[in-house]
Amino acid sequence: MAPVPAPISWPYHRRVPRTLFPDAVAVRWSTGDVPGKLHPREQELIRSAVPSRVAEFRTGRTLARECLAEFMGPAAADAVIERHPDRSPAWPKGYCGSITHCTGLRIAVVARRGDVSALGVDAEPAVELPPEAVPELLTTEECRLLAERGVPDVLGFSAKESLYKLWTGMGGGWLGFFEARIANVDGRALKVEVTSNTRPCGVPPVIDIGYRISGGHVVTGAWL
């Protein structure tokens, strides 16, 4: 497969997504859509999607196969990444991963299950959430913690999105926004307490979610 173009818009750290994960995790990202080939079963997943959605879906799968190539070599070109009923990617046997895309940024992360149990990554434009959406996503205390750190409240939303991807990767079911409580925010990570009574085996009650804010984006990542 053709190499993924290098990112072009990180102003002071071109390797921001890479810094969120250990070396055992392959990371690929792009600031725009990249060419790539979808397999027929993947194409079926988006047959009625608008062109912009097709492009970001194709980019996510292309980046994911580039990640898989670090472990599988040329065979990664034939890897099919289908979709679970909850719409999360269905990775080839023996691998785990996560994909995210937002305006101006697409990221994929993949690891061998022998090295990492589950992964979660999320990217969002670094802007404040719409005021009407905040009460549906964050508590007053969570908003206070984020404001005291001087970060946009979308960071809290993104952290919970990364946690949810990690959670489903560990076999968890539905996790509401208020079943994940932000307990602390420092300069590099958030501590998120999971209050659900149905925590999957292997998921600790408190999880560190790393974050970076750069190039107009918030990026969060979690791994177990």
CSV table of C-alpha atoms in Angstrom, one decimal, residues 11-220:
chain,number,residue,atom,x,y,z
A,11,PRO,CA,2.5,23.7,14.5
A,12,TYR,CA,4.8,22.7,17.3
A,13,HIS,CA,4.7,19.0,17.6
A,14,ARG,CA,4.2,16.9,14.5
A,15,ARG,CA,4.1,13.6,16.5
A,16,VAL,CA,1.3,14.6,18.9
A,17,PRO,CA,-0.8,11.4,18.5
A,18,ARG,CA,2.3,9.2,18.8
A,19,THR,CA,3.1,10.6,22.3
A,20,LEU,CA,-0.2,9.4,23.7
A,21,PHE,CA,0.6,5.7,23.4
A,22,PRO,CA,3.4,3.2,24.2
A,23,ASP,CA,5.8,1.9,21.6
A,24,ALA,CA,3.8,-1.3,21.3
A,25,VAL,CA,1.0,0.7,19.6
A,26,ALA,CA,1.2,1.6,15.9
A,27,VAL,CA,-0.1,5.1,15.2
A,28,ARG,CA,-0.9,6.7,11.9
A,29,TRP,CA,-2.6,10.0,11.3
A,30,SER,CA,-3.4,12.5,8.5
A,31,THR,CA,-4.7,16.0,8.4
A,32,GLY,CA,-6.9,15.2,5.4
A,33,ASP,CA,-8.3,12.3,3.5
A,34,VAL,CA,-5.8,10.0,1.8
A,35,PRO,CA,-6.3,7.6,-1.2
A,36,GLY,CA,-6.9,4.0,-0.4
A,37,LYS,CA,-8.8,0.9,-1.4
A,38,LEU,CA,-11.8,-0.4,0.5
A,39,HIS,CA,-12.6,-4.1,0.5
A,40,PRO,CA,-16.0,-5.1,-0.8
A,41,ARG,CA,-17.3,-5.9,2.7
A,42,GLU,CA,-16.1,-2.5,3.9
A,43,GLN,CA,-17.8,-0.8,0.9
A,44,GLU,CA,-21.0,-2.4,1.9
A,45,LEU,CA,-20.9,-0.7,5.3
A,46,ILE,CA,-21.1,2.7,3.6
A,47,ARG,CA,-22.9,2.1,0.4
A,48,SER,CA,-25.6,4.8,1.1
A,49,ALA,CA,-23.2,7.3,2.7
A,50,VAL,CA,-22.5,10.8,1.4
A,51,PRO,CA,-19.1,11.3,-0.4
A,52,SER,CA,-17.5,13.1,2.6
A,53,ARG,CA,-18.4,10.2,4.9
A,54,VAL,CA,-17.0,7.7,2.4
A,55,ALA,CA,-13.8,9.7,2.2
A,56,GLU,CA,-13.2,9.8,6.0
A,57,PHE,CA,-14.2,6.1,6.4
A,58,ARG,CA,-11.8,5.1,3.6
A,59,THR,CA,-9.0,7.2,5.2
A,60,GLY,CA,-9.6,5.6,8.6
A,61,ARG,CA,-9.4,2.1,7.2
A,62,THR,CA,-6.3,3.0,5.1
A,63,LEU,CA,-4.5,4.4,8.2
A,64,ALA,CA,-5.6,1.3,10.2
A,65,ARG,CA,-4.1,-1.0,7.5
A,66,GLU,CA,-0.9,1.0,7.6
A,67,CYS,CA,-0.8,0.4,11.4
A,68,LEU,CA,-1.5,-3.3,10.8
A,69,ALA,CA,1.4,-3.5,8.3
A,70,GLU,CA,3.8,-2.8,11.2
A,71,PHE,CA,2.9,-6.2,12.5
A,72,MET,CA,1.5,-8.2,9.5
A,73,GLY,CA,3.7,-6.9,6.8
A,74,PRO,CA,2.3,-6.9,3.2
A,75,ALA,CA,-0.6,-9.2,4.3
A,76,ALA,CA,-2.1,-6.1,6.0
A,77,ALA,CA,-3.2,-4.9,2.5
A,78,ASP,CA,-5.8,-7.8,2.5
A,79,ALA,CA,-7.0,-7.2,6.1
A,80,VAL,CA,-10.7,-6.5,6.3
A,81,ILE,CA,-11.9,-4.2,9.0
A,82,GLU,CA,-15.6,-4.7,9.3
A,83,ARG,CA,-17.9,-3.3,12.0
A,84,HIS,CA,-19.5,-4.6,15.2
A,85,PRO,CA,-23.2,-4.0,15.9
A,86,ASP,CA,-22.2,-1.0,18.1
A,87,ARG,CA,-20.4,0.4,15.0
A,88,SER,CA,-16.9,0.0,16.4
A,89,PRO,CA,-14.3,-1.5,14.1
A,90,ALA,CA,-14.0,-5.3,14.0
A,91,TRP,CA,-10.3,-5.9,14.0
A,92,PRO,CA,-8.5,-9.0,12.6
A,93,LYS,CA,-8.0,-11.8,15.1
A,94,GLY,CA,-5.2,-11.1,17.5
A,95,TYR,CA,-5.3,-7.3,17.2
A,96,CYS,CA,-7.1,-4.4,18.8
A,97,GLY,CA,-7.4,-0.8,17.8
A,98,SER,CA,-9.3,2.4,17.5
A,99,ILE,CA,-10.1,5.0,14.8
A,100,THR,CA,-11.2,8.6,15.0
A,101,HIS,CA,-11.9,11.4,12.6
A,102,CYS,CA,-13.0,15.0,12.8
A,103,THR,CA,-12.5,18.1,10.7
A,104,GLY,CA,-8.9,18.3,9.8
A,105,LEU,CA,-7.6,15.2,11.5
A,106,ARG,CA,-7.9,11.4,11.2
A,107,ILE,CA,-6.1,8.9,13.5
A,108,ALA,CA,-5.8,5.1,13.7
A,109,VAL,CA,-4.1,3.1,16.4
A,110,VAL,CA,-3.5,-0.7,16.5
A,111,ALA,CA,-1.7,-3.1,18.7
A,112,ARG,CA,-1.3,-6.9,19.2
A,113,ARG,CA,-3.6,-8.2,21.8
A,114,GLY,CA,-0.7,-9.9,23.5
A,115,ASP,CA,0.8,-6.5,24.2
A,116,VAL,CA,-2.3,-4.3,24.7
A,117,SER,CA,-5.8,-5.4,25.7
A,118,ALA,CA,-7.7,-2.5,24.3
A,119,LEU,CA,-7.3,1.0,22.8
A,120,GLY,CA,-9.3,4.2,22.6
A,121,VAL,CA,-8.5,7.4,20.6
A,122,ASP,CA,-10.6,10.5,19.9
A,123,ALA,CA,-10.0,13.8,18.2
A,124,GLU,CA,-12.1,16.9,18.3
A,125,PRO,CA,-11.7,20.6,17.2
A,126,ALA,CA,-10.4,22.5,20.2
A,127,VAL,CA,-13.5,24.6,20.8
A,128,GLU,CA,-16.0,24.9,23.6
A,129,LEU,CA,-19.0,22.6,23.5
A,130,PRO,CA,-22.4,24.2,22.6
A,131,PRO,CA,-23.8,25.4,25.9
A,132,GLU,CA,-27.0,23.4,25.4
A,133,ALA,CA,-25.0,20.2,25.0
A,134,VAL,CA,-22.9,20.5,28.2
A,135,PRO,CA,-25.5,19.3,30.7
A,136,GLU,CA,-26.0,16.1,28.6
A,137,LEU,CA,-22.3,15.3,28.7
A,138,LEU,CA,-20.5,16.8,31.8
A,139,THR,CA,-21.4,17.5,35.4
A,140,THR,CA,-20.9,20.9,37.0
A,141,GLU,CA,-17.9,19.6,38.9
A,142,GLU,CA,-16.3,18.2,35.7
A,143,CYS,CA,-16.7,21.6,34.0
A,144,ARG,CA,-15.1,23.2,37.0
A,145,LEU,CA,-12.1,20.9,36.9
A,146,LEU,CA,-11.6,21.6,33.2
A,147,ALA,CA,-12.0,25.4,33.6
A,148,GLU,CA,-9.5,25.5,36.4
A,149,ARG,CA,-6.9,23.7,34.1
A,150,GLY,CA,-7.7,26.3,31.4
A,151,VAL,CA,-8.7,23.7,28.8
A,152,PRO,CA,-11.8,23.7,26.6
A,153,ASP,CA,-14.7,21.6,27.9
A,154,VAL,CA,-14.6,19.5,24.7
A,155,LEU,CA,-11.6,17.8,26.3
A,156,GLY,CA,-14.0,16.2,28.8
A,157,PHE,CA,-16.2,14.9,26.0
A,158,SER,CA,-13.3,13.6,24.1
A,159,ALA,CA,-11.8,11.8,27.1
A,160,LYS,CA,-15.2,10.0,27.6
A,161,GLU,CA,-15.3,9.1,23.9
A,162,SER,CA,-11.8,7.5,24.2
A,163,LEU,CA,-12.9,5.7,27.4
A,164,TYR,CA,-16.0,4.4,25.7
A,165,LYS,CA,-13.9,3.0,22.8
A,166,LEU,CA,-11.6,1.3,25.3
A,167,TRP,CA,-14.6,0.0,27.3
A,168,THR,CA,-16.2,-1.6,24.2
A,169,GLY,CA,-12.9,-3.0,23.2
A,170,MET,CA,-12.8,-4.8,26.6
A,171,GLY,CA,-16.2,-6.3,25.9
A,172,GLY,CA,-18.3,-3.7,27.8
A,173,GLY,CA,-21.8,-2.7,26.7
A,174,TRP,CA,-23.4,0.7,26.9
A,175,LEU,CA,-21.6,3.3,29.1
A,176,GLY,CA,-23.4,6.5,29.8
A,177,PHE,CA,-21.6,9.8,30.0
A,178,PHE,CA,-22.4,10.1,33.7
A,179,GLU,CA,-21.1,6.6,34.4
A,180,ALA,CA,-17.6,8.0,33.7
A,181,ARG,CA,-16.7,10.7,36.1
A,182,ILE,CA,-13.7,13.0,35.5
A,183,ALA,CA,-11.9,13.0,38.9
A,184,ASN,CA,-8.8,15.0,38.1
A,185,VAL,CA,-7.2,17.0,35.2
A,186,ASP,CA,-3.5,17.7,35.0
A,187,GLY,CA,-1.3,19.0,32.2
A,188,ARG,CA,-1.1,15.7,30.4
A,189,ALA,CA,-3.9,13.4,31.5
A,190,LEU,CA,-7.3,13.1,33.1
A,191,LYS,CA,-8.2,10.5,35.7
A,192,VAL,CA,-11.7,9.1,34.9
A,193,GLU,CA,-13.6,7.0,37.4
A,194,VAL,CA,-15.9,4.4,36.0
A,195,THR,CA,-19.0,4.1,38.2
A,196,SER,CA,-20.9,1.5,36.1
A,197,ASN,CA,-21.8,-1.7,38.0
A,198,THR,CA,-21.1,-3.8,34.9
A,199,ARG,CA,-17.3,-3.1,34.5
A,200,PRO,CA,-15.7,-5.7,32.3
A,201,CYS,CA,-13.0,-8.0,33.7
A,202,GLY,CA,-9.6,-6.2,33.4
A,203,VAL,CA,-11.0,-2.7,33.5
A,204,PRO,CA,-9.8,-0.8,36.6
A,205,PRO,CA,-12.2,1.6,38.4
A,206,VAL,CA,-10.0,4.6,37.6
A,207,ILE,CA,-8.4,5.0,34.1
A,208,ASP,CA,-5.8,7.5,32.9
A,209,ILE,CA,-6.8,9.3,29.7
A,210,GLY,CA,-3.9,11.1,28.1
A,211,TYR,CA,-4.5,14.3,26.1
A,212,ARG,CA,-2.7,16.8,23.9
A,213,ILE,CA,-4.0,20.1,22.6
A,214,SER,CA,-2.3,21.3,19.4
A,215,GLY,CA,-2.9,22.5,15.9
A,216,GLY,CA,-6.5,23.4,16.7
A,217,HIS,CA,-7.4,19.9,17.9
A,218,VAL,CA,-7.9,18.1,21.2
A,219,VAL,CA,-6.6,14.5,21.0
A,220,THR,CA,-7.2,11.9,23.8
